Coordinates of C-alpha atoms in Angstrom, one line a residue:
M707 CA -27.1 62.7 -21.7
R708 CA -30.2 62.4 -19.5
A709 CA -30.6 58.7 -21.4
V710 CA -27.1 57.9 -21.0
S711 CA -27.6 58.8 -16.9
L712 CA -30.7 56.8 -16.7
A713 CA -28.9 53.8 -18.3
I714 CA -26.0 54.0 -15.7
A715 CA -28.6 54.0 -13.1
F716 CA -30.2 51.1 -14.6
V717 CA -27.0 49.2 -14.5
S718 CA -26.5 49.9 -11.0
A719 CA -29.7 48.5 -9.9
V720 CA -29.1 45.4 -11.9
C721 CA -25.7 45.1 -10.4
F722 CA -27.1 45.4 -6.7
G723 CA -29.8 42.8 -7.7
F724 CA -27.0 40.1 -7.7
S725 CA -26.3 40.6 -4.1
G726 CA -28.8 38.3 -2.7
P727 CA -28.5 35.4 -5.2
M728 CA -24.5 35.5 -4.8
A729 CA -24.6 35.5 -1.1
K730 CA -27.1 32.3 -1.1
Y731 CA -24.4 30.7 -3.2
L732 CA -21.9 31.4 -0.6
G733 CA -24.3 30.2 2.0
A734 CA -24.7 26.9 0.3
A735 CA -20.9 26.6 0.1
G736 CA -20.6 26.7 3.9
L737 CA -20.5 30.5 4.8
T738 CA -22.5 32.1 7.3
P739 CA -24.3 35.4 6.5
L740 CA -22.0 37.1 8.6
E741 CA -19.0 35.8 6.9
S742 CA -20.3 36.4 3.5
V743 CA -20.9 40.2 4.6
W744 CA -17.5 40.4 5.7
V745 CA -15.9 38.9 2.5
R746 CA -18.1 41.4 0.6
M747 CA -17.2 44.4 2.7
A748 CA -13.3 43.6 3.1
G749 CA -12.9 42.7 -0.7
S750 CA -14.8 45.9 -1.8
G751 CA -13.2 48.2 0.6
V752 CA -9.6 47.0 -0.5
L753 CA -10.4 47.1 -4.2
L754 CA -11.8 50.6 -3.8
I755 CA -9.1 51.9 -1.6
L756 CA -6.4 50.7 -3.9
A757 CA -8.2 52.1 -6.9
L758 CA -8.6 55.3 -5.5
A759 CA -5.1 55.4 -4.2
I760 CA -4.0 55.0 -7.8
V761 CA -6.5 57.3 -9.7
R762 CA -8.1 59.7 -7.0
P763 CA -5.7 59.6 -4.0
R764 CA -7.3 63.0 -2.6
A765 CA -10.5 61.2 -2.4
L766 CA -9.1 59.1 0.5
R767 CA -8.6 62.2 2.9
I768 CA -11.2 62.5 5.6
P769 CA -11.1 65.5 7.9
R770 CA -10.5 64.5 11.5
A771 CA -13.8 66.3 12.5
R772 CA -15.8 63.8 10.3
L773 CA -14.4 60.8 11.8
P774 CA -17.4 60.3 14.0
F775 CA -19.7 60.6 11.0
L776 CA -17.7 58.1 9.2
V777 CA -17.7 55.6 11.8
A778 CA -21.7 56.0 12.0
Y779 CA -21.9 55.7 8.4
A780 CA -19.8 52.3 8.3
V781 CA -21.9 51.1 11.1
V782 CA -25.4 51.9 10.4
A783 CA -25.4 52.7 6.5
V784 CA -23.1 49.8 5.4
A785 CA -22.4 47.1 7.7
A786 CA -26.1 47.2 9.5
V787 CA -27.8 47.1 5.8
Q788 CA -25.6 44.5 4.4
T789 CA -25.6 42.0 7.5
L790 CA -29.4 42.3 8.1
F791 CA -30.0 41.8 4.5
F792 CA -27.8 38.9 4.3
L793 CA -29.7 37.4 7.4
A794 CA -33.0 38.3 6.1
I795 CA -32.5 36.2 3.0
T796 CA -31.4 32.9 4.9
R797 CA -35.2 32.9 6.2
L798 CA -36.8 34.7 3.0
P799 CA -36.7 34.6 -0.6
V800 CA -34.5 37.2 -2.1
G801 CA -37.3 39.1 -3.8
I802 CA -39.4 39.2 -0.5
A803 CA -36.4 40.5 1.5
L804 CA -35.8 43.3 -1.1
L805 CA -39.2 44.3 -1.2
I806 CA -39.5 44.9 2.5
E807 CA -36.2 46.7 2.7
Y808 CA -37.2 49.2 -0.2
T809 CA -40.0 50.6 2.1
S810 CA -37.0 52.6 3.4
P811 CA -38.1 55.7 1.4
V812 CA -41.5 55.4 3.3
I813 CA -39.3 55.3 6.6
V814 CA -37.5 58.6 5.4
V815 CA -40.9 60.3 4.8
L816 CA -42.2 59.6 8.4
W817 CA -38.8 60.3 9.9
V818 CA -38.6 63.7 8.2
R819 CA -42.2 64.5 9.4
F820 CA -42.5 63.2 13.0
V821 CA -38.6 63.5 13.9
R822 CA -37.6 66.6 12.0
R823 CA -41.4 67.9 12.2
V824 CA -41.4 68.9 8.5
R825 CA -44.9 69.3 7.0
L826 CA -45.2 67.0 3.8
P827 CA -47.8 66.9 1.1
R828 CA -50.7 64.5 1.6
A829 CA -49.3 62.3 -1.4
A830 CA -46.4 61.4 1.1
Y831 CA -48.7 59.9 3.6
L832 CA -50.7 58.3 0.9
G833 CA -47.7 56.6 -0.5
A834 CA -46.8 55.2 3.0
L835 CA -50.5 53.9 3.4
I836 CA -50.1 52.2 0.0
A837 CA -46.9 50.6 0.8
V838 CA -48.3 49.4 4.1
V839 CA -51.3 47.7 2.1
G840 CA -48.8 46.3 -0.3
L841 CA -46.7 44.8 2.5
A842 CA -49.8 43.4 3.9
I843 CA -50.7 41.5 0.6
V844 CA -47.0 40.2 0.5
V845 CA -47.1 38.5 3.7
Q846 CA -50.9 37.5 3.2
V847 CA -52.2 38.4 6.2
W848 CA -55.7 37.1 5.4
E849 CA -54.2 33.6 5.7
G850 CA -51.9 34.0 8.7
L851 CA -48.1 35.0 8.5
R852 CA -47.0 32.5 5.7
L853 CA -43.5 33.9 5.7
D854 CA -40.9 33.6 8.5
A855 CA -41.8 36.2 11.3
L856 CA -38.1 36.5 12.4
G857 CA -37.2 37.0 8.8
L858 CA -39.7 39.7 8.2
A859 CA -38.6 41.3 11.4
I860 CA -34.9 41.4 10.4
A861 CA -35.9 42.7 6.8
L862 CA -37.8 45.4 8.3
V863 CA -35.0 46.6 10.5
A864 CA -32.8 46.3 7.3
G865 CA -35.2 48.8 5.8
A866 CA -34.8 51.2 8.6
C867 CA -31.0 51.1 8.4
C868 CA -31.4 51.6 4.6
A869 CA -33.3 54.8 5.3
G870 CA -30.6 55.8 7.5
Y871 CA -28.3 55.3 4.7
F872 CA -30.3 57.7 2.5
L873 CA -30.4 60.3 5.1
M874 CA -26.7 60.0 6.1
S875 CA -25.6 60.1 2.4
D876 CA -27.0 63.3 1.9
S877 CA -25.9 65.0 5.3
F878 CA -22.3 65.2 4.5
S879 CA -20.7 68.4 3.2
D880 CA -18.1 68.9 0.3
D881 CA -15.2 68.5 2.7
V882 CA -15.7 64.6 2.4
D883 CA -15.3 63.0 -1.2
T884 CA -18.4 60.5 -1.7
F885 CA -16.2 58.0 -3.3
G886 CA -13.9 58.3 -0.3
L887 CA -16.9 57.9 2.0
I888 CA -18.0 54.5 0.3
A889 CA -14.4 53.1 0.1
W890 CA -13.7 53.8 4.0
G891 CA -17.4 52.9 4.9
M892 CA -16.8 49.4 3.4
A893 CA -13.4 49.1 4.9
G894 CA -14.6 50.4 8.3
S895 CA -17.5 48.0 8.4
A896 CA -15.3 45.1 7.7
V897 CA -13.3 46.1 10.9
V898 CA -16.5 46.7 12.9
L899 CA -17.8 43.3 11.8
L900 CA -14.3 41.4 12.8
P901 CA -15.5 40.4 16.4
I902 CA -18.8 38.9 15.3
S903 CA -18.0 37.6 11.7
Q904 CA -14.9 36.0 13.0
P905 CA -13.3 35.8 9.4
W906 CA -10.6 33.4 10.7
N907 CA -13.1 30.9 10.8
I908 CA -14.2 31.1 7.3
P909 CA -13.7 27.9 5.4
W910 CA -11.5 29.3 2.8
E911 CA -11.1 25.9 1.2
A912 CA -14.9 26.1 0.0
F913 CA -13.7 28.8 -2.4
G914 CA -12.1 26.2 -4.6
T915 CA -15.5 24.3 -5.0
T916 CA -18.6 24.5 -7.0
V917 CA -22.2 24.9 -5.7
A918 CA -25.3 23.8 -7.2
L919 CA -28.7 25.6 -6.7
G920 CA -31.8 25.8 -8.6
G921 CA -30.5 23.5 -11.2
H922 CA -27.5 25.9 -11.8
S923 CA -23.8 25.3 -10.8
L924 CA -21.4 28.1 -10.0
P925 CA -17.6 28.1 -8.8
V926 CA -17.8 29.6 -5.3
A927 CA -14.7 31.9 -6.2
G928 CA -16.7 33.1 -9.1
A929 CA -19.5 34.3 -6.8
V930 CA -17.3 35.9 -4.6
L931 CA -15.7 37.8 -7.4
W932 CA -19.2 38.6 -8.8
L933 CA -20.4 39.6 -5.2
V934 CA -17.3 41.9 -4.7
L935 CA -16.7 43.5 -8.1
V936 CA -20.0 43.6 -9.8
A937 CA -22.8 43.6 -6.9
T938 CA -20.7 46.1 -4.7
V939 CA -17.7 48.0 -6.4
I940 CA -19.4 48.7 -9.9
A941 CA -23.0 48.8 -8.2
Y942 CA -21.6 51.7 -6.0
F943 CA -19.8 53.4 -8.4
T944 CA -22.3 53.6 -11.1
G945 CA -25.1 54.4 -8.6
V946 CA -23.1 57.4 -7.4
T947 CA -22.3 58.4 -10.7
A948 CA -25.9 58.4 -11.9
V949 CA -27.1 60.2 -8.7
R950 CA -24.5 63.0 -9.6
R951 CA -25.6 63.2 -13.2
L952 CA -29.3 63.1 -12.4
S953 CA -30.4 64.0 -8.9
A954 CA -30.7 61.9 -5.9
A955 CA -34.7 61.6 -6.3
V956 CA -34.3 60.2 -10.0
G957 CA -31.5 58.2 -8.9
A958 CA -33.3 56.4 -6.1
T959 CA -36.3 56.0 -8.1
V960 CA -34.4 54.0 -10.7
A961 CA -32.6 52.2 -7.8
S962 CA -36.0 50.7 -7.0
L963 CA -35.4 48.4 -9.9
E964 CA -33.2 46.4 -7.8
V965 CA -36.2 44.7 -6.1
I966 CA -37.2 43.5 -9.8
A967 CA -33.9 42.6 -10.8
G968 CA -33.1 40.7 -7.6
A969 CA -36.3 38.9 -7.9
V970 CA -35.9 37.9 -11.5
I971 CA -32.1 37.0 -10.8
A972 CA -33.1 34.9 -7.9
W973 CA -35.9 33.1 -10.2
I974 CA -33.3 32.5 -12.9
L975 CA -30.2 31.5 -10.6
L976 CA -32.1 29.8 -7.6
G977 CA -35.6 28.9 -9.0
E978 CA -37.4 31.2 -6.2
H979 CA -40.7 31.7 -7.5
L980 CA -43.1 34.6 -6.2
G981 CA -46.9 34.0 -6.0
A982 CA -49.3 36.1 -7.7
A983 CA -50.4 37.8 -4.5
Q984 CA -46.8 38.7 -3.7
I985 CA -46.1 39.9 -7.2
V986 CA -49.1 42.3 -6.9
G987 CA -48.3 43.2 -3.2
G988 CA -44.6 44.0 -4.4
L989 CA -45.6 46.4 -7.1
I990 CA -48.0 48.2 -4.7
V991 CA -45.3 48.6 -2.2
L992 CA -42.9 49.9 -4.9
A993 CA -45.7 52.3 -6.0
G994 CA -46.3 53.6 -2.6
A995 CA -42.6 53.9 -1.8
L996 CA -42.0 55.9 -5.2
L997 CA -45.2 58.1 -4.6
A998 CA -43.7 59.0 -1.2
Q999 CA -40.3 59.6 -2.5
S1000 CA -41.7 62.0 -5.3
A1001 CA -43.8 63.8 -3.0
T1002 CA -40.9 64.5 -0.5
V1003 CA -39.1 65.9 -3.7
R1004 CA -41.7 68.3 -4.5
L1005 CA -41.2 70.2 -0.9
A1006 CA -39.8 73.7 -1.3
P1007 CA -36.4 73.9 0.6
E1008 CA -37.6 76.7 3.0
T1009 CA -35.7 75.5 5.9
P1010 CA -32.5 73.0 6.4
E1011 CA -34.6 70.4 7.1
A1012 CA -37.1 70.8 4.4
A1013 CA -33.9 70.9 2.0
E1014 CA -32.7 67.9 3.5
A1015 CA -36.1 66.2 2.7
V1016 CA -36.0 67.3 -0.9
R1017 CA -32.4 65.9 -1.5
V1018 CA -33.4 62.3 0.0

């Protein structure tokens, strides 16, 4: 059973890995990053709400007292994470943007220690240091900042919001169904993004065209369908299922494979190559993040804050 659960988590990571490449196809078709995010969130939200209304209607019931949390979740954990990531990949290769975003477990460790004031094992700090060193190698600081500075800043903020996603995902009680939270979170993020995405300006005629990138041609409608169905709906459902069958710690560890999956998919579909130093730096970033994450998991839940650190 554990092998099956790990396989489900792996499928989720691979599905999420298609997010960046599919978004780049939409960008080549004329959609702005914000328009692409809105299409993704609105499409996924509608599909999930319809599916749950048919097979699990009780999941869509959110207690009135939890509505403020739902709004915060939609804004920070969904809309901000997705929007900032889509903006980052317009200025950075997909693999680099993913690598930077996946320093989020380190941010979680620092938040728990200095904001929650929970003592952490030394391995947590060592993991954070290793991740910082890896990030320095990725951006090749010894040769000056070779990557787009604004793109790096956006990716780092996306990582911070991703850390918020992990923290918030473990902070709601049993009165909120996980699947319902995801569905309403996506739908809510689409509503939040309406004023800035302005979907009424989306070039809908582009959905009937074909775009060529990296030597590969793909129908835009196919890219949208893949982004919504595979990279979002299936990715989230398999991810949540894996975490429930395993644990948040193991699920998050396997989810880190999205970095590798995204880079490989971008290499195959987009022709985006990573240099040797960036590959090594990326592996170091992942190693540091996973070390920090595993160190947090080893904490004994003696206090509510420590228990939260264990779950993240």
